[in-house]
Amino acid sequence: MEIESAGLIIVVAVLLFSFVGLLITRYKKCPSDKIMVIYGNVGQNNDGTSRSAKCIHGGASFIIPVIQAYQYLDLTPISIPVDLTNALSRQNIRIDVPSRFTVGISTEQGVMQNAAERLLGLKNSEVQDLAKDIIFGQLRLVIATMDIEEINTDRDKFLEEVSKNVEVELKKIGLRLINVNLTDITDESGYIVALGKEAAAKAINDAKKSVAEKDRDGSIGEANAHRDQRVEVASAEATAIKGENEAQISIAMSNAARREREAEATKIATSAEKIQTAKALQEAYEAERQAEVARSNREKATLEADVIVKAEIEKRKIELDAEAEAERMRIKARGEAEAIMARMEAEAKGAQEILLKQATGLAAIVKAAGGNADDALKLMLTDKMEELQKIQVEAIKNIKIDKITVWENGGEKDGKTATANFLAGMIKSIPPLNEMFDMAGMKLPSYFGETKQEKTDKSQF
């Protein structure tokens, strides 16, 4: 009993340990760069309808076995090149707008639920294609509401309109817009190039106008000098020459300043574009590297957990099966032993009952014989005598004698032939009844006749 109790305690302890281990493995923590989506039976909304999923960011939760499961949504930013071509502006002029959008799964409440319902299980490439389609549509819509002059000159307004429209549509599938980077905008008709030439021509015309005005001032000064009877002709001419020189210098300085600013603007634009492109590539490469490292760690941890837990469960199952089989064999052996003991006890009781009945019968026979055991024995033998005679007769009854050949040479002793002696010998092979009674220590009744010995004994008297 002590061994059975100890075994039961061990089994209960193992089951309890296994249950606690299962509970620990079902408590899942959500990394900071992911959203854990729990689906299955996760409760109800405020309006009484069943919730499709429960989203957790930066926390942990217990996953109920059988009725709940979980997956992760990766928060790694996705860089999407969007090379929009032949987009129709409000002036019906088609333009090309090469750009790059950076998006990611939103952690905003409500928007996370959209991501769980629409993006769970999709690969990054599938999410990128879905976002790209949305961005293409909204970018064309914004361009269609603006003039080329606004798009070309007021980039901030253009980016603001693009971000506002794209952000609204991306939230519907659980994404948010992180950054928009536009490069050169071109059109197939050359309208933007023409706007640049117009601006350059306007600057040139303004400079020419300034020169003409200076020339006019010089002519006026010259006329005044002649009007003053050339009193100050020399001075006026000097002033005119000076003014002319200053105008030319001003023109030259203006041209130089314009060229310098154009060169500086080109330099700044080119540098900024290259810096932004390099920065975007660097961020994309770093994000991809971190994503690969996180994915590798997650797959390794998942594989280790699955292998170890399965091995422990299989080991525990084998041990429990072995213990159960041993217990079953012990119970079976105990039952067989008890059955054998019960059968032997029953046989012993039966034999005892038979002996008791025989003893009771013998006691009754002895009592009937007046308490004399010899007389009781004779009574029993007398009762069995007929049966003994039958057995003797049966012994020779079935002997088959097909032919007997007897060689006789006349009479024999007492006048008997050999044939008679042969038959008499066969009959004598059966013990006479009186001899059987003699062997039993009894005598035949007188009505069966007297034996030769009895006759001899009587003749002596």
Tab-separated table of C-alpha atoms in Angstrom, residues 34 153 287 337 357:
chain	number	residue	atom	x	y	z
A	34	LYS	CA	5.863	43.826	-32.902
A	153	THR	CA	6.864	75.977	-56.541
A	287	ALA	CA	15.629	48.165	-40.669
A	337	ALA	CA	-3.701	-15.312	-7.091
A	357	LYS	CA	-20.362	-37.489	4.455
